[in-house]
Amino acid sequence: MSIRTVLVPVRGDGKGEGVLDHAVALATPFSAHIDVLHCQSRAADLLPYSTLITAAMRQTILDAAVTASFDEAERLQRLFSDYLASRKIDLLDKPPATAGRVSAAWRIVEGHQPSVVAVRGRLADVIAVAQPDPSGPGAATLEAALLETGRLVLMCPTTAPQSIGRHVTIGWNGSAESARAVAAGLPILEVAETITVLAAPEDAHDELSVEDLVRHLGWHGISVDTRTIDVPGKKIGQALLAESKALGADVLLIGGYGHSRRRELVMGGVTRHIIEHGDIPVLMVH
């Protein structure tokens, strides 16, 4: 198993370079390929809805919006090219004869970013997205990647990483979601230097204990340390982040949205807290 492709959706919000830094850090141990995706709005979506403007006015507005959209795409592509040149990353559109180092490609797809990512993300090994601002447009893209693709999602905070995957912490409670996260993250766990399992049981009747996880990973040749987080359920997210940071971990691996999405929105939850307050890279899978 390996990480071969990383999808990075970008928009003109100033966060693209930071997400690329995270994608490169994750891709480097695997000499993986990074697909950078810019979603361009459809012409019809650029028009305001109003019955009070004339056809000529609508056409003028549409022409200006289309021009601005293409100008933005060209600006972002120039920034992407400069980024690759400064880091000596190859621009490739198809797999090389022999894999040797990180490569990248630029793609423009028409459509709404969350909808495009929900489809295109299905064939990526990892989807790297910026940590969203509260109620900002990036929240919809993160949720589409996490809830609609079934793939591993890397949430990237604003601070540039020195590495991703050297020291991994795993949030474990024996749930199906945390088990899926471990399964999806095996390629990263197999090359990590240090792994610490943070056991955060929700009750005393967990069907899969931390010892079960240690035994399972042992069959994969993976050795781990373990720590138990003994805090109330509503503070588990806070404790996972604090413990990961105290240990010097460069990424936290968790299952995303163990409860129903509606319940998470109303009641809060571990995933929501980590998305809103995470200050280290977080790998999630639903």
PDB file of C-alpha atoms in Angstrom:
ATOM      1  CA  MET A   1       0.000   0.000   0.000  1.00  0.00           C
ATOM      2  CA  SER A   2       1.137   3.536  -0.725  1.00  0.00           C
ATOM      3  CA  ILE A   3      -0.019   7.108  -1.229  1.00  0.00           C
ATOM      4  CA  ARG A   4       0.225   7.829  -4.946  1.00  0.00           C
ATOM      5  CA  THR A   5      -2.164  10.768  -5.566  1.00  0.00           C
ATOM      6  CA  VAL A   6      -3.177  13.816  -3.531  1.00  0.00           C
ATOM      7  CA  LEU A   7      -6.021  16.080  -4.681  1.00  0.00           C
ATOM      8  CA  VAL A   8      -5.737  19.779  -3.751  1.00  0.00           C
ATOM      9  CA  PRO A   9      -8.739  21.996  -4.581  1.00  0.00           C
ATOM     10  CA  VAL A  10      -7.792  25.695  -4.663  1.00  0.00           C
ATOM     11  CA  ARG A  11      -9.683  28.968  -4.906  1.00  0.00           C
ATOM     12  CA  GLY A  12      -8.548  32.574  -4.745  1.00  0.00           C
ATOM     13  CA  ASP A  13      -8.735  32.819  -0.957  1.00  0.00           C
ATOM     14  CA  GLY A  14      -5.003  33.036  -0.244  1.00  0.00           C
ATOM     15  CA  LYS A  15      -4.855  29.564   1.327  1.00  0.00           C
ATOM     16  CA  GLY A  16      -3.682  27.603  -1.712  1.00  0.00           C
ATOM     17  CA  GLU A  17       0.048  27.814  -1.018  1.00  0.00           C
ATOM     18  CA  GLY A  18      -0.420  26.661   2.561  1.00  0.00           C
ATOM     19  CA  VAL A  19      -2.431  23.633   1.469  1.00  0.00           C
ATOM     20  CA  LEU A  20       0.185  22.826  -1.174  1.00  0.00           C
ATOM     21  CA  ASP A  21       2.883  22.954   1.511  1.00  0.00           C
ATOM     22  CA  HIS A  22       0.947  20.316   3.456  1.00  0.00           C
ATOM     23  CA  ALA A  23       0.319  18.212   0.350  1.00  0.00           C
ATOM     24  CA  VAL A  24       4.011  18.239  -0.551  1.00  0.00           C
ATOM     25  CA  ALA A  25       5.008  17.297   3.006  1.00  0.00           C
ATOM     26  CA  LEU A  26       2.618  14.336   2.914  1.00  0.00           C
ATOM     27  CA  ALA A  27       3.517  13.314  -0.646  1.00  0.00           C
ATOM     28  CA  THR A  28       7.317  13.452  -0.265  1.00  0.00           C
ATOM     29  CA  PRO A  29       7.900  10.089   1.512  1.00  0.00           C
ATOM     30  CA  PHE A  30       5.837   8.393  -1.205  1.00  0.00           C
ATOM     31  CA  SER A  31       7.049  10.389  -4.242  1.00  0.00           C
ATOM     32  CA  ALA A  32       3.346  10.947  -4.849  1.00  0.00           C
ATOM     33  CA  HIS A  33       1.587  13.074  -7.472  1.00  0.00           C
ATOM     34  CA  ILE A  34      -0.422  16.177  -6.538  1.00  0.00           C
ATOM     35  CA  ASP A  35      -3.451  17.131  -8.651  1.00  0.00           C
ATOM     36  CA  VAL A  36      -4.257  20.799  -8.108  1.00  0.00           C
ATOM     37  CA  LEU A  37      -7.871  21.500  -9.015  1.00  0.00           C
ATOM     38  CA  HIS A  38      -9.390  24.917  -9.675  1.00  0.00           C
ATOM     39  CA  CYS A  39     -13.178  24.956 -10.044  1.00  0.00           C
ATOM     40  CA  GLN A  40     -14.486  27.645 -12.372  1.00  0.00           C
ATOM     41  CA  SER A  41     -18.098  28.753 -11.993  1.00  0.00           C
ATOM     42  CA  ARG A  42     -20.520  28.028 -14.824  1.00  0.00           C
ATOM     43  CA  ALA A  43     -21.592  31.120 -16.716  1.00  0.00           C
ATOM     44  CA  ALA A  44     -25.212  30.800 -15.588  1.00  0.00           C
ATOM     45  CA  ASP A  45     -24.115  30.681 -11.950  1.00  0.00           C
ATOM     46  CA  LEU A  46     -22.362  34.025 -12.293  1.00  0.00           C
ATOM     47  CA  LEU A  47     -25.575  35.920 -12.995  1.00  0.00           C
ATOM     48  CA  PRO A  48     -27.553  37.488 -10.164  1.00  0.00           C
ATOM     49  CA  TYR A  49     -31.213  36.500 -10.042  1.00  0.00           C
ATOM     50  CA  SER A  50     -33.389  39.513 -10.720  1.00  0.00           C
ATOM     51  CA  THR A  51     -36.432  40.321 -12.828  1.00  0.00           C
ATOM     52  CA  LEU A  52     -35.635  44.037 -12.734  1.00  0.00           C
ATOM     53  CA  ILE A  53     -32.685  44.107 -15.129  1.00  0.00           C
ATOM     54  CA  THR A  54     -32.817  44.173 -18.908  1.00  0.00           C
ATOM     55  CA  ALA A  55     -31.359  41.536 -21.217  1.00  0.00           C
ATOM     56  CA  ALA A  56     -28.585  43.951 -22.182  1.00  0.00           C
ATOM     57  CA  MET A  57     -27.718  44.564 -18.542  1.00  0.00           C
ATOM     58  CA  ARG A  58     -27.680  40.829 -17.854  1.00  0.00           C
ATOM     59  CA  GLN A  59     -25.294  40.260 -20.766  1.00  0.00           C
ATOM     60  CA  THR A  60     -22.990  43.034 -19.551  1.00  0.00           C
ATOM     61  CA  ILE A  61     -22.917  41.555 -16.069  1.00  0.00           C
ATOM     62  CA  LEU A  62     -22.294  38.064 -17.483  1.00  0.00           C
ATOM     63  CA  ASP A  63     -19.432  39.228 -19.716  1.00  0.00           C
ATOM     64  CA  ALA A  64     -17.746  41.001 -16.798  1.00  0.00           C
ATOM     65  CA  ALA A  65     -18.179  37.989 -14.506  1.00  0.00           C
ATOM     66  CA  VAL A  66     -16.800  35.552 -17.079  1.00  0.00           C
ATOM     67  CA  THR A  67     -13.795  37.792 -17.718  1.00  0.00           C
ATOM     68  CA  ALA A  68     -13.114  38.067 -13.974  1.00  0.00           C
ATOM     69  CA  SER A  69     -13.424  34.296 -13.610  1.00  0.00           C
ATOM     70  CA  PHE A  70     -10.892  33.603 -16.367  1.00  0.00           C
ATOM     71  CA  ASP A  71      -8.533  36.280 -15.037  1.00  0.00           C
ATOM     72  CA  GLU A  72      -8.670  34.645 -11.590  1.00  0.00           C
ATOM     73  CA  ALA A  73      -7.923  31.216 -13.068  1.00  0.00           C
ATOM     74  CA  GLU A  74      -4.914  32.600 -14.965  1.00  0.00           C
ATOM     75  CA  ARG A  75      -3.636  34.361 -11.833  1.00  0.00           C
ATOM     76  CA  LEU A  76      -3.872  31.181  -9.781  1.00  0.00           C
ATOM     77  CA  GLN A  77      -2.164  29.131 -12.480  1.00  0.00           C
ATOM     78  CA  ARG A  78       0.754  31.600 -12.548  1.00  0.00           C
ATOM     79  CA  LEU A  79       1.077  31.331  -8.773  1.00  0.00           C
ATOM     80  CA  PHE A  80       1.010  27.533  -9.088  1.00  0.00           C
ATOM     81  CA  SER A  81       3.754  27.594 -11.744  1.00  0.00           C
ATOM     82  CA  ASP A  82       5.897  29.870  -9.584  1.00  0.00           C
ATOM     83  CA  TYR A  83       5.354  27.544  -6.617  1.00  0.00           C
ATOM     84  CA  LEU A  84       6.562  24.498  -8.575  1.00  0.00           C
ATOM     85  CA  ALA A  85       9.571  26.346  -9.947  1.00  0.00           C
ATOM     86  CA  SER A  86      10.675  27.591  -6.525  1.00  0.00           C
ATOM     87  CA  ARG A  87      10.527  24.058  -5.098  1.00  0.00           C
ATOM     88  CA  LYS A  88      11.807  22.212  -8.178  1.00  0.00           C
ATOM     89  CA  ILE A  89       8.654  20.085  -8.456  1.00  0.00           C
ATOM     90  CA  ASP A  90       8.022  18.471 -11.846  1.00  0.00           C
ATOM     91  CA  LEU A  91       4.886  19.374 -13.797  1.00  0.00           C
ATOM     92  CA  LEU A  92       3.501  16.059 -15.066  1.00  0.00           C
ATOM     93  CA  ASP A  93       0.173  15.046 -16.576  1.00  0.00           C
ATOM     94  CA  LYS A  94       0.695  11.287 -16.607  1.00  0.00           C
ATOM     95  CA  PRO A  95       2.690   8.790 -14.537  1.00  0.00           C
ATOM     96  CA  PRO A  96       6.445   8.785 -15.328  1.00  0.00           C
ATOM     97  CA  ALA A  97       8.227   5.623 -16.398  1.00  0.00           C
ATOM     98  CA  THR A  98      10.002   5.527 -13.036  1.00  0.00           C
ATOM     99  CA  ALA A  99       8.677   7.239  -9.916  1.00  0.00           C
ATOM    100  CA  GLY A 100      11.343   9.240  -8.165  1.00  0.00           C
ATOM    101  CA  ARG A 101       9.988  12.398  -6.575  1.00  0.00           C
ATOM    102  CA  VAL A 102       6.903  14.504  -6.032  1.00  0.00           C
ATOM    103  CA  SER A 103       5.154  15.791  -9.162  1.00  0.00           C
ATOM    104  CA  ALA A 104       2.098  17.964  -9.746  1.00  0.00           C
ATOM    105  CA  ALA A 105      -0.479  18.941 -12.359  1.00  0.00           C
ATOM    106  CA  TRP A 106      -2.923  21.827 -12.794  1.00  0.00           C
ATOM    107  CA  ARG A 107      -6.540  21.220 -13.799  1.00  0.00           C
ATOM    108  CA  ILE A 108      -9.500  23.524 -14.350  1.00  0.00           C
ATOM    109  CA  VAL A 109     -12.974  22.005 -14.032  1.00  0.00           C
ATOM    110  CA  GLU A 110     -16.251  23.849 -14.440  1.00  0.00           C
ATOM    111  CA  GLY A 111     -18.586  23.635 -11.488  1.00  0.00           C
ATOM    112  CA  HIS A 112     -19.153  24.390  -7.806  1.00  0.00           C
ATOM    113  CA  GLN A 113     -16.089  23.359  -5.798  1.00  0.00           C
ATOM    114  CA  PRO A 114     -17.815  21.133  -3.187  1.00  0.00           C
ATOM    115  CA  SER A 115     -19.757  19.285  -5.907  1.00  0.00           C
ATOM    116  CA  VAL A 116     -16.653  18.770  -8.039  1.00  0.00           C
ATOM    117  CA  VAL A 117     -14.581  17.569  -5.091  1.00  0.00           C
ATOM    118  CA  ALA A 118     -17.351  15.162  -4.059  1.00  0.00           C
ATOM    119  CA  VAL A 119     -16.915  13.427  -7.444  1.00  0.00           C
ATOM    120  CA  ARG A 120     -13.246  13.921  -8.324  1.00  0.00           C
ATOM    121  CA  GLY A 121     -12.124  13.085  -4.815  1.00  0.00           C
ATOM    122  CA  ARG A 122     -13.351   9.501  -5.126  1.00  0.00           C
ATOM    123  CA  LEU A 123     -10.245   8.532  -7.104  1.00  0.00           C
ATOM    124  CA  ALA A 124      -7.672  10.356  -4.958  1.00  0.00           C
ATOM    125  CA  ASP A 125      -5.709   8.598  -2.246  1.00  0.00           C
ATOM    126  CA  VAL A 126      -5.838  11.739  -0.096  1.00  0.00           C
ATOM    127  CA  ILE A 127      -7.736  15.022  -0.436  1.00  0.00           C
ATOM    128  CA  ALA A 128      -5.936  18.019   1.098  1.00  0.00           C
ATOM    129  CA  VAL A 129      -8.147  20.971   2.022  1.00  0.00           C
ATOM    130  CA  ALA A 130      -7.646  24.180   3.967  1.00  0.00           C
ATOM    131  CA  GLN A 131      -8.996  24.403   7.488  1.00  0.00           C
ATOM    132  CA  PRO A 132     -12.213  26.346   6.894  1.00  0.00           C
ATOM    133  CA  ASP A 133     -13.171  29.611   8.499  1.00  0.00           C
ATOM    134  CA  PRO A 134     -16.364  29.284  10.554  1.00  0.00           C
ATOM    135  CA  SER A 135     -19.312  29.293   8.124  1.00  0.00           C
ATOM    136  CA  GLY A 136     -16.925  30.190   5.277  1.00  0.00           C
ATOM    137  CA  PRO A 137     -17.127  28.636   1.787  1.00  0.00           C
ATOM    138  CA  GLY A 138     -14.313  26.217   2.608  1.00  0.00           C
ATOM    139  CA  ALA A 139     -16.511  24.394   5.125  1.00  0.00           C
ATOM    140  CA  ALA A 140     -18.690  22.978   2.334  1.00  0.00           C
ATOM    141  CA  THR A 141     -15.640  21.673   0.458  1.00  0.00           C
ATOM    142  CA  LEU A 142     -14.236  19.966   3.569  1.00  0.00           C
ATOM    143  CA  GLU A 143     -17.575  18.339   4.319  1.00  0.00           C
ATOM    144  CA  ALA A 144     -18.008  17.179   0.718  1.00  0.00           C
ATOM    145  CA  ALA A 145     -14.538  15.624   0.761  1.00  0.00           C
ATOM    146  CA  LEU A 146     -15.136  13.962   4.111  1.00  0.00           C
ATOM    147  CA  LEU A 147     -18.751  12.838   3.791  1.00  0.00           C
ATOM    148  CA  GLU A 148     -19.129  12.052   0.088  1.00  0.00           C
ATOM    149  CA  THR A 149     -15.883  10.486  -1.172  1.00  0.00           C
ATOM    150  CA  GLY A 150     -14.932   7.820   1.357  1.00  0.00           C
ATOM    151  CA  ARG A 151     -11.306   8.938   1.003  1.00  0.00           C
ATOM    152  CA  LEU A 152      -8.709  10.109   3.496  1.00  0.00           C
ATOM    153  CA  VAL A 153      -8.931  13.880   4.021  1.00  0.00           C
ATOM    154  CA  LEU A 154      -6.032  16.031   5.233  1.00  0.00           C
ATOM    155  CA  MET A 155      -7.206  19.238   6.921  1.00  0.00           C
ATOM    156  CA  CYS A 156      -4.449  21.840   6.663  1.00  0.00           C
ATOM    157  CA  PRO A 157      -4.153  24.672   9.232  1.00  0.00           C
ATOM    158  CA  THR A 158      -2.459  27.954   8.393  1.00  0.00           C
ATOM    159  CA  THR A 159       0.963  27.099   9.876  1.00  0.00           C
ATOM    160  CA  ALA A 160       3.333  25.532   7.325  1.00  0.00           C
ATOM    161  CA  PRO A 161       4.389  21.999   8.324  1.00  0.00           C
ATOM    162  CA  GLN A 162       7.972  20.807   8.718  1.00  0.00           C
ATOM    163  CA  SER A 163       6.782  17.243   8.116  1.00  0.00           C
ATOM    164  CA  ILE A 164       3.616  15.181   8.026  1.00  0.00           C
ATOM    165  CA  GLY A 165       3.706  11.562   9.099  1.00  0.00           C
ATOM    166  CA  ARG A 166       6.899  11.277  11.134  1.00  0.00           C
ATOM    167  CA  HIS A 167       5.007  11.282  14.450  1.00  0.00           C
ATOM    168  CA  VAL A 168       1.347  10.304  14.140  1.00  0.00           C
ATOM    169  CA  THR A 169      -1.203  10.333  16.939  1.00  0.00           C
ATOM    170  CA  ILE A 170      -4.321   8.202  16.513  1.00  0.00           C
ATOM    171  CA  GLY A 171      -7.606   9.068  18.205  1.00  0.00           C
ATOM    172  CA  TRP A 172      -9.066   5.663  19.137  1.00  0.00           C
ATOM    173  CA  ASN A 173     -12.363   4.711  20.766  1.00  0.00           C
ATOM    174  CA  GLY A 174     -13.029   1.330  19.157  1.00  0.00           C
ATOM    175  CA  SER A 175     -15.688   2.746  16.808  1.00  0.00           C
ATOM    176  CA  ALA A 176     -16.154   1.769  13.175  1.00  0.00           C
ATOM    177  CA  GLU A 177     -15.063   5.291  12.182  1.00  0.00           C
ATOM    178  CA  SER A 178     -11.774   5.121  14.089  1.00  0.00           C
ATOM    179  CA  ALA A 179     -11.119   1.642  12.638  1.00  0.00           C
ATOM    180  CA  ARG A 180     -11.717   2.974   9.108  1.00  0.00           C
ATOM    181  CA  ALA A 181      -9.296   5.817   9.797  1.00  0.00           C
ATOM    182  CA  VAL A 182      -6.595   3.346  10.836  1.00  0.00           C
ATOM    183  CA  ALA A 183      -7.223   1.193   7.746  1.00  0.00           C
ATOM    184  CA  ALA A 184      -7.095   4.196   5.405  1.00  0.00           C
ATOM    185  CA  GLY A 185      -4.009   5.576   7.133  1.00  0.00           C
ATOM    186  CA  LEU A 186      -1.967   2.351   7.042  1.00  0.00           C
ATOM    187  CA  PRO A 187       0.384   3.596   4.285  1.00  0.00           C
ATOM    188  CA  ILE A 188       1.272   6.585   6.455  1.00  0.00           C
ATOM    189  CA  LEU A 189       1.533   4.528   9.633  1.00  0.00           C
ATOM    190  CA  GLU A 190       3.874   2.054   7.924  1.00  0.00           C
ATOM    191  CA  VAL A 191       6.491   4.757   7.252  1.00  0.00           C
ATOM    192  CA  ALA A 192       6.014   6.793  10.459  1.00  0.00           C
ATOM    193  CA  GLU A 193       8.906   7.015  12.910  1.00  0.00           C
ATOM    194  CA  THR A 194       6.664   7.328  15.985  1.00  0.00           C
ATOM    195  CA  ILE A 195       2.994   6.481  16.541  1.00  0.00           C
ATOM    196  CA  THR A 196       1.051   7.202  19.705  1.00  0.00           C
ATOM    197  CA  VAL A 197      -2.471   5.862  20.171  1.00  0.00           C
ATOM    198  CA  LEU A 198      -4.628   8.190  22.260  1.00  0.00           C
ATOM    199  CA  ALA A 199      -7.378   5.991  23.664  1.00  0.00           C
ATOM    200  CA  ALA A 200     -10.524   7.985  24.298  1.00  0.00           C
ATOM    201  CA  PRO A 201     -13.266   5.472  25.151  1.00  0.00           C
ATOM    202  CA  GLU A 202     -16.801   6.843  25.148  1.00  0.00           C
ATOM    203  CA  ASP A 203     -18.053   4.262  27.650  1.00  0.00           C
ATOM    204  CA  ALA A 204     -16.962   1.161  29.516  1.00  0.00           C
ATOM    205  CA  HIS A 205     -18.323  -1.237  26.903  1.00  0.00           C
ATOM    206  CA  ASP A 206     -16.139  -0.572  23.877  1.00  0.00           C
ATOM    207  CA  GLU A 207     -16.052  -3.669  21.715  1.00  0.00           C
ATOM    208  CA  LEU A 208     -12.513  -3.001  20.478  1.00  0.00           C
ATOM    209  CA  SER A 209      -9.968  -1.960  23.077  1.00  0.00           C
ATOM    210  CA  VAL A 210      -6.680  -0.169  22.515  1.00  0.00           C
ATOM    211  CA  GLU A 211      -4.973  -3.530  23.092  1.00  0.00           C
ATOM    212  CA  ASP A 212      -6.927  -4.941  20.140  1.00  0.00           C
ATOM    213  CA  LEU A 213      -5.621  -2.098  17.973  1.00  0.00           C
ATOM    214  CA  VAL A 214      -2.030  -2.606  19.151  1.00  0.00           C
ATOM    215  CA  ARG A 215      -2.286  -6.304  18.286  1.00  0.00           C
ATOM    216  CA  HIS A 216      -3.756  -5.550  14.857  1.00  0.00           C
ATOM    217  CA  LEU A 217      -1.039  -3.037  13.974  1.00  0.00           C
ATOM    218  CA  GLY A 218       1.596  -5.476  15.206  1.00  0.00           C
ATOM    219  CA  TRP A 219       0.572  -7.888  12.442  1.00  0.00           C
ATOM    220  CA  HIS A 220       1.386  -5.064  10.019  1.00  0.00           C
ATOM    221  CA  GLY A 221       4.833  -4.670  11.574  1.00  0.00           C
ATOM    222  CA  ILE A 222       3.826  -1.392  13.210  1.00  0.00           C
ATOM    223  CA  SER A 223       4.823  -0.647  16.814  1.00  0.00           C
ATOM    224  CA  VAL A 224       2.933   2.001  18.781  1.00  0.00           C
ATOM    225  CA  ASP A 225       2.875   3.685  22.169  1.00  0.00           C
ATOM    226  CA  THR A 226      -0.455   4.192  23.942  1.00  0.00           C
ATOM    227  CA  ARG A 227      -1.948   6.806  26.232  1.00  0.00           C
ATOM    228  CA  THR A 228      -5.428   6.966  27.746  1.00  0.00           C
ATOM    229  CA  ILE A 229      -7.360  10.229  27.707  1.00  0.00           C
ATOM    230  CA  ASP A 230      -9.722  10.227  30.683  1.00  0.00           C
ATOM    231  CA  VAL A 231     -11.938  13.249  30.052  1.00  0.00           C
ATOM    232  CA  PRO A 232     -15.681  13.868  29.606  1.00  0.00           C
ATOM    233  CA  GLY A 233     -17.007  13.156  26.103  1.00  0.00           C
ATOM    234  CA  LYS A 234     -17.499  16.819  25.221  1.00  0.00           C
ATOM    235  CA  LYS A 235     -13.798  17.524  25.893  1.00  0.00           C
ATOM    236  CA  ILE A 236     -12.298  14.644  23.908  1.00  0.00           C
ATOM    237  CA  GLY A 237     -11.574  16.789  20.852  1.00  0.00           C
ATOM    238  CA  GLN A 238      -9.799  19.379  22.968  1.00  0.00           C
ATOM    239  CA  ALA A 239      -7.782  16.661  24.738  1.00  0.00           C
ATOM    240  CA  LEU A 240      -6.759  14.952  21.470  1.00  0.00           C
ATOM    241  CA  LEU A 241      -5.403  18.212  20.091  1.00  0.00           C
ATOM    242  CA  ALA A 242      -3.637  19.196  23.324  1.00  0.00           C
ATOM    243  CA  GLU A 243      -2.036  15.764  23.792  1.00  0.00           C
ATOM    244  CA  SER A 244      -0.936  15.577  20.151  1.00  0.00           C
ATOM    245  CA  LYS A 245       0.704  18.972  20.393  1.00  0.00           C
ATOM    246  CA  ALA A 246       2.367  18.143  23.722  1.00  0.00           C
ATOM    247  CA  LEU A 247       3.833  14.965  22.224  1.00  0.00           C
ATOM    248  CA  GLY A 248       5.206  16.859  19.221  1.00  0.00           C
ATOM    249  CA  ALA A 249       3.035  14.958  16.721  1.00  0.00           C
ATOM    250  CA  ASP A 250       2.933  16.370  13.193  1.00  0.00           C
ATOM    251  CA  VAL A 251      -0.478  14.887  12.318  1.00  0.00           C
ATOM    252  CA  LEU A 252      -3.542  13.521  14.125  1.00  0.00           C
ATOM    253  CA  LEU A 253      -5.490  10.616  12.566  1.00  0.00           C
ATOM    254  CA  ILE A 254      -9.182  10.298  13.506  1.00  0.00           C
ATOM    255  CA  GLY A 255     -12.491   8.977  12.260  1.00  0.00           C
ATOM    256  CA  GLY A 256     -14.758  11.813  11.115  1.00  0.00           C
ATOM    257  CA  TYR A 257     -18.363  12.281  12.260  1.00  0.00           C
ATOM    258  CA  GLY A 258     -18.978   9.120  14.244  1.00  0.00           C
ATOM    259  CA  HIS A 259     -22.490  10.274  15.078  1.00  0.00           C
ATOM    260  CA  SER A 260     -25.014  11.464  12.506  1.00  0.00           C
ATOM    261  CA  ARG A 261     -24.106  14.718  10.778  1.00  0.00           C
ATOM    262  CA  ARG A 262     -27.328  16.341  12.057  1.00  0.00           C
ATOM    263  CA  ARG A 263     -26.533  15.367  15.647  1.00  0.00           C
ATOM    264  CA  GLU A 264     -22.970  16.703  15.277  1.00  0.00           C
ATOM    265  CA  LEU A 265     -24.322  20.061  14.079  1.00  0.00           C
ATOM    266  CA  VAL A 266     -26.778  20.368  16.941  1.00  0.00           C
ATOM    267  CA  MET A 267     -24.778  18.825  19.780  1.00  0.00           C
ATOM    268  CA  GLY A 268     -21.253  19.648  18.698  1.00  0.00           C
ATOM    269  CA  GLY A 269     -18.818  16.736  18.705  1.00  0.00           C
ATOM    270  CA  VAL A 270     -15.227  15.634  18.498  1.00  0.00           C
ATOM    271  CA  THR A 271     -14.957  16.149  14.733  1.00  0.00           C
ATOM    272  CA  ARG A 272     -16.537  19.559  14.777  1.00  0.00           C
ATOM    273  CA  HIS A 273     -14.306  20.750  17.639  1.00  0.00           C
ATOM    274  CA  ILE A 274     -11.172  19.540  15.869  1.00  0.00           C
ATOM    275  CA  ILE A 275     -12.203  21.167  12.582  1.00  0.00           C
ATOM    276  CA  GLU A 276     -12.846  24.488  14.314  1.00  0.00           C
ATOM    277  CA  HIS A 277      -9.875  24.483  16.697  1.00  0.00           C
ATOM    278  CA  GLY A 278      -7.232  22.196  15.188  1.00  0.00           C
ATOM    279  CA  ASP A 279      -3.761  23.730  15.134  1.00  0.00           C
ATOM    280  CA  ILE A 280      -1.953  20.714  13.648  1.00  0.00           C
ATOM    281  CA  PRO A 281      -2.686  18.819  10.420  1.00  0.00           C
ATOM    282  CA  VAL A 282      -5.518  16.308  10.844  1.00  0.00           C
ATOM    283  CA  LEU A 283      -6.211  13.206   8.765  1.00  0.00           C
ATOM    284  CA  MET A 284      -9.849  12.140   8.787  1.00  0.00           C
ATOM    285  CA  VAL A 285     -12.037   9.564   7.096  1.00  0.00           C
ATOM    286  CA  HIS A 286     -15.763   8.938   7.369  1.00  0.00           C
TER     287      HIS A 286
END
